[in-house]
PDB file of C-alpha atoms in Angstrom:
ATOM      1  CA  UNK A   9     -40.551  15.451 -52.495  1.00 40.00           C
ATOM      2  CA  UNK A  10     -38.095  12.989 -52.322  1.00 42.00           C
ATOM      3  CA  UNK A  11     -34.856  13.970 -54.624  1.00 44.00           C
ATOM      4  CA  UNK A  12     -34.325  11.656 -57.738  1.00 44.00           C
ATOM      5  CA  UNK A  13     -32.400  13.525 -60.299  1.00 41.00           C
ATOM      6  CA  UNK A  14     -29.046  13.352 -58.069  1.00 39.00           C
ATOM      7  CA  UNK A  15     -29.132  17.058 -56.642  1.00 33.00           C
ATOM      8  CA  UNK A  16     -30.933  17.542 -53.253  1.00 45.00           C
ATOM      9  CA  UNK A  17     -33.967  19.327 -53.229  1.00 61.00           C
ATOM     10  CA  UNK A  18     -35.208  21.218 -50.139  1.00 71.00           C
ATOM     11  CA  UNK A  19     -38.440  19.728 -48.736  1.00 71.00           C
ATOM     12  CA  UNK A  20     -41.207  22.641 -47.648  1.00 85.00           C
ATOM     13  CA  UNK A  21     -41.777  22.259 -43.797  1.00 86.00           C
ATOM     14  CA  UNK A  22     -45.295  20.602 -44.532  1.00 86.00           C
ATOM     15  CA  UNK A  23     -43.712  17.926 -46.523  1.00 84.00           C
ATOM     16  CA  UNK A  24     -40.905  17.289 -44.063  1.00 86.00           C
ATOM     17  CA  UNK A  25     -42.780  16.653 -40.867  1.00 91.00           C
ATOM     18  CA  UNK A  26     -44.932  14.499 -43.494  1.00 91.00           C
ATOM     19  CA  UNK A  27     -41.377  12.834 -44.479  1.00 91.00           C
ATOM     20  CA  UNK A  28     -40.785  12.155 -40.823  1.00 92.00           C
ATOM     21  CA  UNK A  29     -43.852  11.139 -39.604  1.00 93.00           C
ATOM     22  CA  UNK A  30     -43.662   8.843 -42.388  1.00 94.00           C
ATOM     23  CA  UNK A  31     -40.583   7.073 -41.149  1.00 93.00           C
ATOM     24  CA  UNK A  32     -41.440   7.087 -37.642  1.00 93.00           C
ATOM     25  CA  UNK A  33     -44.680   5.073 -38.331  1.00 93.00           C
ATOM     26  CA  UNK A  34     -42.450   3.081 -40.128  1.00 92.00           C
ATOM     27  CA  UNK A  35     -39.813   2.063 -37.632  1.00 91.00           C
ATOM     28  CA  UNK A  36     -42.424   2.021 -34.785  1.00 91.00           C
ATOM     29  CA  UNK A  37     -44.372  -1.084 -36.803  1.00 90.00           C
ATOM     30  CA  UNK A  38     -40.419  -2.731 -37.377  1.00 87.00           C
ATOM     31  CA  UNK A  39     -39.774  -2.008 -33.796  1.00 85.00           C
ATOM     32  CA  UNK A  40     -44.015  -3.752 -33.256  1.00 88.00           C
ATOM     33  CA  UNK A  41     -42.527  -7.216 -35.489  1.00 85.00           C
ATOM     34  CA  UNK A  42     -44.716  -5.880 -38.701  1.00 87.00           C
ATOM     35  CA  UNK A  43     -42.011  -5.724 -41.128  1.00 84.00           C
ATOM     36  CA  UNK A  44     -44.383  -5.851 -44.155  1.00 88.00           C
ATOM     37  CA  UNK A  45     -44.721  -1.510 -44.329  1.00 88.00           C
ATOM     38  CA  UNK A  46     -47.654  -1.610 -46.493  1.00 91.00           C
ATOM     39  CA  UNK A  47     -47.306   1.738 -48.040  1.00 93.00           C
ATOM     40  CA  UNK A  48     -51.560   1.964 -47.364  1.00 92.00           C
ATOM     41  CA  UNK A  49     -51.150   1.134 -44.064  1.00 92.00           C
ATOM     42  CA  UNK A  50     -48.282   3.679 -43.367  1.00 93.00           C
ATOM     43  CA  UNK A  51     -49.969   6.276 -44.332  1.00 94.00           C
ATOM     44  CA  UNK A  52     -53.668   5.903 -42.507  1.00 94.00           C
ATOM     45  CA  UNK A  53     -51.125   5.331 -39.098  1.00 93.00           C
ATOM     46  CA  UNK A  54     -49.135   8.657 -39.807  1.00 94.00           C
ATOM     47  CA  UNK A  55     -52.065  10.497 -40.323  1.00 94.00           C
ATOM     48  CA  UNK A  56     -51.673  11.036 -43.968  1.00 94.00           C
ATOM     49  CA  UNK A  57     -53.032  10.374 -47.568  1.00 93.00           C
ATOM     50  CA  UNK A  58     -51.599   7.644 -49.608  1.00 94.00           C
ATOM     51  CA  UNK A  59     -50.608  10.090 -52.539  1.00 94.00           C
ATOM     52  CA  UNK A  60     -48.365  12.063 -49.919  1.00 93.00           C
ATOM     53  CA  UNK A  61     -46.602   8.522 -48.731  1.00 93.00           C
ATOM     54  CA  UNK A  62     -46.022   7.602 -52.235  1.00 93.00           C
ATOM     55  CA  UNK A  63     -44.580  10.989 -53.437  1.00 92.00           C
ATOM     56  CA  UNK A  64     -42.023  10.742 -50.724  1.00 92.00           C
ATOM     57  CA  UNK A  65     -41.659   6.695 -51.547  1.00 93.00           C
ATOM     58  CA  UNK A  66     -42.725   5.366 -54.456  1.00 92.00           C
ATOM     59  CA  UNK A  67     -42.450   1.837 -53.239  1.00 91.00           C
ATOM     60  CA  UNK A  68     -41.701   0.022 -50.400  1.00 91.00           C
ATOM     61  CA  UNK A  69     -38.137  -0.395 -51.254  1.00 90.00           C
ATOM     62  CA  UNK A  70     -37.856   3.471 -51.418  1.00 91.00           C
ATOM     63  CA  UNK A  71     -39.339   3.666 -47.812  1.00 93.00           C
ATOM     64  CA  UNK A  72     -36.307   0.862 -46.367  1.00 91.00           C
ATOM     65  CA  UNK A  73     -33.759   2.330 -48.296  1.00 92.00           C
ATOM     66  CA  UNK A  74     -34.944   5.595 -46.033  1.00 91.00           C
ATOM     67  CA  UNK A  75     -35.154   3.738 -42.984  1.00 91.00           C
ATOM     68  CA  UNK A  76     -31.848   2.045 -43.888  1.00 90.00           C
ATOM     69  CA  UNK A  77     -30.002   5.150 -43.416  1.00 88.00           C
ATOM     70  CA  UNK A  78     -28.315   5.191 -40.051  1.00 87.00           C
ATOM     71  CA  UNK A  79     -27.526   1.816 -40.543  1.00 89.00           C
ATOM     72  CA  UNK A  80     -25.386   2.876 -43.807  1.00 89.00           C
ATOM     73  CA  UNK A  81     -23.417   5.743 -42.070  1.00 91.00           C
ATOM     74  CA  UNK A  82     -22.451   3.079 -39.300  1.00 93.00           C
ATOM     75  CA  UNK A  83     -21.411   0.827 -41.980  1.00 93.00           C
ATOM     76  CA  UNK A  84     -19.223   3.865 -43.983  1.00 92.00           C
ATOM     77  CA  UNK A  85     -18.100   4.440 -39.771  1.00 94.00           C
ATOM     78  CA  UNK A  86     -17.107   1.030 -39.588  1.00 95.00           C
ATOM     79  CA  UNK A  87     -15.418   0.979 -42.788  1.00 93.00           C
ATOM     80  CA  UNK A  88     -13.445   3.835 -42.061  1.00 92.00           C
ATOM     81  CA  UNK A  89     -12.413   2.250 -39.016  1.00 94.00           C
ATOM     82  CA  UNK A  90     -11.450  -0.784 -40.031  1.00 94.00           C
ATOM     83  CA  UNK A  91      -9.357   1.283 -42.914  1.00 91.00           C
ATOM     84  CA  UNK A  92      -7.086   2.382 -40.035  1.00 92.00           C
ATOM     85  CA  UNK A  93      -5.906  -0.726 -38.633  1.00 92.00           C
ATOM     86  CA  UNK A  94      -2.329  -1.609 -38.663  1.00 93.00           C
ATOM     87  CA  UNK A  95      -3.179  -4.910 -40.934  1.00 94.00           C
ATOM     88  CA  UNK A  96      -5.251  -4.594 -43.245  1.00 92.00           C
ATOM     89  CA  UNK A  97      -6.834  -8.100 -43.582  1.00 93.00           C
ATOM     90  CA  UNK A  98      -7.534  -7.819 -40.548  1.00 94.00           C
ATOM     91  CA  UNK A  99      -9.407  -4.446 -40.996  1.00 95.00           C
ATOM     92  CA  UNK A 100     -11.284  -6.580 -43.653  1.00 94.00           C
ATOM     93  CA  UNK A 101     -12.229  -9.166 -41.431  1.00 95.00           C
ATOM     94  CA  UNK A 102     -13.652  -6.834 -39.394  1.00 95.00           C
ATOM     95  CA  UNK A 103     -15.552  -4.986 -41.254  1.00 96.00           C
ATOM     96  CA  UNK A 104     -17.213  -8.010 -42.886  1.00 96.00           C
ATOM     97  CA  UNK A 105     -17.829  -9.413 -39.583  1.00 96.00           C
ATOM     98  CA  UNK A 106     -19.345  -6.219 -38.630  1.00 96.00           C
ATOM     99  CA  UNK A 107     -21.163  -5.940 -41.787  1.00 95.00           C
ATOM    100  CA  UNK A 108     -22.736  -9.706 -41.621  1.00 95.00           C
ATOM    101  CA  UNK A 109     -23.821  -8.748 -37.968  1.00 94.00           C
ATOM    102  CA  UNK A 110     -26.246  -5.513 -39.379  1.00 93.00           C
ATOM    103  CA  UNK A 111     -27.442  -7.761 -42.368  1.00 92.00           C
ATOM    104  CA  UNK A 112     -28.540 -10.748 -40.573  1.00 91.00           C
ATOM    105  CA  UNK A 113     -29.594  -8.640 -37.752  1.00 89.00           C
ATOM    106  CA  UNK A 114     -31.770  -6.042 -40.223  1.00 88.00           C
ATOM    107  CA  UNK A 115     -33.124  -8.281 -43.721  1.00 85.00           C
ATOM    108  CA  UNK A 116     -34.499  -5.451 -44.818  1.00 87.00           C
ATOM    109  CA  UNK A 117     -30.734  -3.513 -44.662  1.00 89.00           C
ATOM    110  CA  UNK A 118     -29.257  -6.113 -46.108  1.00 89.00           C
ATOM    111  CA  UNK A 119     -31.517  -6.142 -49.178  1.00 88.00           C
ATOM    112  CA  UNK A 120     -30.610  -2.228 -49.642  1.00 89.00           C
ATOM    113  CA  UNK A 121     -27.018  -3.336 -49.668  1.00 88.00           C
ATOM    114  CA  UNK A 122     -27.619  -5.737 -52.396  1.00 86.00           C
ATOM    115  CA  UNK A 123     -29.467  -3.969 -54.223  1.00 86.00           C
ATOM    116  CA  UNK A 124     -28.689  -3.252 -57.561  1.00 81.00           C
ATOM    117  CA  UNK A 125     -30.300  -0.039 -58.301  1.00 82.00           C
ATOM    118  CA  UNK A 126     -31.314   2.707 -55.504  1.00 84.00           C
ATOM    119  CA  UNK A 127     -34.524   4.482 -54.990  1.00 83.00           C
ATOM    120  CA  UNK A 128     -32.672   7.750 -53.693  1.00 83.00           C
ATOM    121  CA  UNK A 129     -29.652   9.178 -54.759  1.00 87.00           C
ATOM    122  CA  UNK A 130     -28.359   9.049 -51.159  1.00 86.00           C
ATOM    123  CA  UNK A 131     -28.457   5.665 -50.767  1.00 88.00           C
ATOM    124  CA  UNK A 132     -26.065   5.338 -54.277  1.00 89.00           C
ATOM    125  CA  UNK A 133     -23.946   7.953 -52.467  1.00 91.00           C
ATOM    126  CA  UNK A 134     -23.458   6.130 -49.318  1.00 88.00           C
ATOM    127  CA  UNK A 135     -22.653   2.614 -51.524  1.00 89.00           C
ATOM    128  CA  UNK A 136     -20.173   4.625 -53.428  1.00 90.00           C
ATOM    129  CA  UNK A 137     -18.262   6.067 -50.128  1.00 90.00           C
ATOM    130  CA  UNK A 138     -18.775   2.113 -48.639  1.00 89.00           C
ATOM    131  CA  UNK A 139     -16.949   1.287 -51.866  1.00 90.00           C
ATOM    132  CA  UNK A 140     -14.192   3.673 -51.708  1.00 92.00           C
ATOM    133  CA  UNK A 141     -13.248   3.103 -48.462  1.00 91.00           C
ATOM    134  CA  UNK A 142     -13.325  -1.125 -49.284  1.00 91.00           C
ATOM    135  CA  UNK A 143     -10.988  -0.384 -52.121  1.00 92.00           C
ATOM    136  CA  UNK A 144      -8.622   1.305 -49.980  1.00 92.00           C
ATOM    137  CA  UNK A 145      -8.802  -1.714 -47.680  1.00 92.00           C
ATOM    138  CA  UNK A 146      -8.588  -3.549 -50.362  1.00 93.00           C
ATOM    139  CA  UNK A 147      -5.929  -2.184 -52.092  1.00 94.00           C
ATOM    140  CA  UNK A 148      -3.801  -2.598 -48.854  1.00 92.00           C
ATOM    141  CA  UNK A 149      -4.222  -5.854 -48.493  1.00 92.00           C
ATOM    142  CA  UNK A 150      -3.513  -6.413 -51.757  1.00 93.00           C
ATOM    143  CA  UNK A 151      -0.080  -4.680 -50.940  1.00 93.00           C
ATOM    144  CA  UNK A 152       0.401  -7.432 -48.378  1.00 91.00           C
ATOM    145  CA  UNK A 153      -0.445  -9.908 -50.180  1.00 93.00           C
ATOM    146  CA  UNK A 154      -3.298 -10.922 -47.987  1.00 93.00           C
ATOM    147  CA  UNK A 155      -6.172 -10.515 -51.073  1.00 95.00           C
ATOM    148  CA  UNK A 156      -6.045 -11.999 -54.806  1.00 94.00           C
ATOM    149  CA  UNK A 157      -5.669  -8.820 -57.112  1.00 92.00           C
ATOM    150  CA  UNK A 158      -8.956  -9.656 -59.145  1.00 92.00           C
ATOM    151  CA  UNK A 159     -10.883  -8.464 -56.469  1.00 92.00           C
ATOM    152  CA  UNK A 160     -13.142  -5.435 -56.064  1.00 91.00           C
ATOM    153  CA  UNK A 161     -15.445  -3.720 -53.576  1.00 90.00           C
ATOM    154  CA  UNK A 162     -18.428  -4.280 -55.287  1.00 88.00           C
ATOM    155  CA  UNK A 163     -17.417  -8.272 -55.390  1.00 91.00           C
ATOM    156  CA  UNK A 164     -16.974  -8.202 -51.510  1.00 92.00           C
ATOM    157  CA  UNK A 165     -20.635  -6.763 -51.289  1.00 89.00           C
ATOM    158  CA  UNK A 166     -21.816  -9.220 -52.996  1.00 89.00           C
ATOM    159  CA  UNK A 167     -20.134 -12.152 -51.373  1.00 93.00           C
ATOM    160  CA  UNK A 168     -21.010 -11.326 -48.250  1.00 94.00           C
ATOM    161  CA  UNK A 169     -24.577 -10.833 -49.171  1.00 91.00           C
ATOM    162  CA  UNK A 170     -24.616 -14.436 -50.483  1.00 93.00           C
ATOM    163  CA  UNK A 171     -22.542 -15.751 -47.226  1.00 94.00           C
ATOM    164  CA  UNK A 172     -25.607 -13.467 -45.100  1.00 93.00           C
ATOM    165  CA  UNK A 173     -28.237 -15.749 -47.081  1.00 91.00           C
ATOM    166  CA  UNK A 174     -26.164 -18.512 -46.706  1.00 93.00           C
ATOM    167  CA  UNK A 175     -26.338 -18.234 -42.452  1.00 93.00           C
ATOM    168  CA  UNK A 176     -30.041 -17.408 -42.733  1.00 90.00           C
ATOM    169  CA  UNK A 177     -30.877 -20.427 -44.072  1.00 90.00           C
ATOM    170  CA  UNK A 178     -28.063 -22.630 -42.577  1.00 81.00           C
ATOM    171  CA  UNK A 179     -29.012 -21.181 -38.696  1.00 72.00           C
ATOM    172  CA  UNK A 180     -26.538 -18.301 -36.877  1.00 64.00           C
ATOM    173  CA  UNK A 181     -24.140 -21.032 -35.346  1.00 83.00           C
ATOM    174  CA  UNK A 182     -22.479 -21.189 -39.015  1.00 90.00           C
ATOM    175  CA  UNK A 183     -21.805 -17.549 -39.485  1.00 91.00           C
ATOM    176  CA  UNK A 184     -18.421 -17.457 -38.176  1.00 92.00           C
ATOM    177  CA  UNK A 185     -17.612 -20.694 -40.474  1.00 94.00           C
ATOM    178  CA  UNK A 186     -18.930 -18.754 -43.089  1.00 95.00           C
ATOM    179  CA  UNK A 187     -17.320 -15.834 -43.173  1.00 95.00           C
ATOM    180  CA  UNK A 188     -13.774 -17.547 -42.547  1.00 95.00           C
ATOM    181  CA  UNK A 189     -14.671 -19.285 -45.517  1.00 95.00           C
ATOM    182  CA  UNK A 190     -15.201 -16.068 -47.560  1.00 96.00           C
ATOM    183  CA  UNK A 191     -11.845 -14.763 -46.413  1.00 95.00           C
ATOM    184  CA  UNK A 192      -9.860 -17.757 -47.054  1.00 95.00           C
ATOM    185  CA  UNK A 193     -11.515 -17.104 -50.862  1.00 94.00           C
ATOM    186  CA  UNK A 194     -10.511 -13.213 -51.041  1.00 95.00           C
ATOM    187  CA  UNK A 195      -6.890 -14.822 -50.404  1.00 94.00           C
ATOM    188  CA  UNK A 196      -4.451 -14.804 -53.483  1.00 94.00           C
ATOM    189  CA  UNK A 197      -4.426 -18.621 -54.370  1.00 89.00           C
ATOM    190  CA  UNK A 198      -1.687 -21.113 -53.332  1.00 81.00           C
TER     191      UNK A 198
END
């Protein structure tokens, strides 16, 4: 069963190949263009009853928040990269380019990311490390001067979740206008 008290709890072999064949159904019908993952339908093509998909995801948020996984540790990666440049600022700006590129490539990721509350305790622990690590960035660039001091990493997330609806519906060519815009606003004002 899928852990929601905030400890981890071991899953019994049975239930873990369940788990998995769960999410490979899954990402096979994403991979297929069928990005609905009705719960019903996930479970007749893994081979398993309905109760069992819905004990290890209650809804179909539950199940992208699991199949949004890898894309969060690349994120954190990223992050953590980007924490280690020489400029900050610039660390920032790419990171949030970086981070626009998984959202507007992945919908689905980018509505985990702005998300308000989590399914799974993992995914809260992966925002909170994503947040961290921006606040350190953050933080340094504040240093330099290069970000207003009101500012936190939960803002950023949320800006660049509007900016990512913002290119969807303006068309990809304005992404890069976009985001420039954003980090002219994260700038202390004039």
């Amino acid at each position: 069963m899928t852990p929601r008290t905030g400890q981890e709890k071991e899953l019994r072999a049975d239930a873990a190949r369940n788990r998995a064949r769960i999410l490979q159904v899954a990402r096979g019908q994403l991979a297929a263009g069928d990005n609905t993952l009705q719960l019903n339908a996930v479970a007749r093509l893994a081979g398993v009853g309905v109760g069992t998909v819905y004990r290890h995801f209650p809804n179909r948020h539950a199940l992208v928040e699991a199949l949004s996984a890898d894309r969060f540790r690349e994120l954190v990666e990223e992050a953590q990269a980007a924490a280690a440049e020489e400029d900050p600022f610039t660390g920032l700006r790419r990171l949030l380019r970086f981070a626009l590129d998984r959202m507007l490539d992945d919908p689905d990721f980018a509505a985990v990311l702005e998300s308000a509350g989590d399914t799974d305790v993992r995914t809260s622990h992966m925002k909170a490390e994503l947040d961290g690590t921006v606040m350190g960035l953050l933080d340094g660039a504040r240093l330099s001067g290069a970000v207003r001091s009101s500012v936190d990493a939960e803002d950023v997330r949320r800006l660049l979740c509007g900016v990512g609806h913002a290119v969807r519906s303006g068309g990809g060519g304005v992404r890069d206008l976009y985001l420039d815009v954003l980090l002219e606003g994260l700038r202390p004002p004039r």
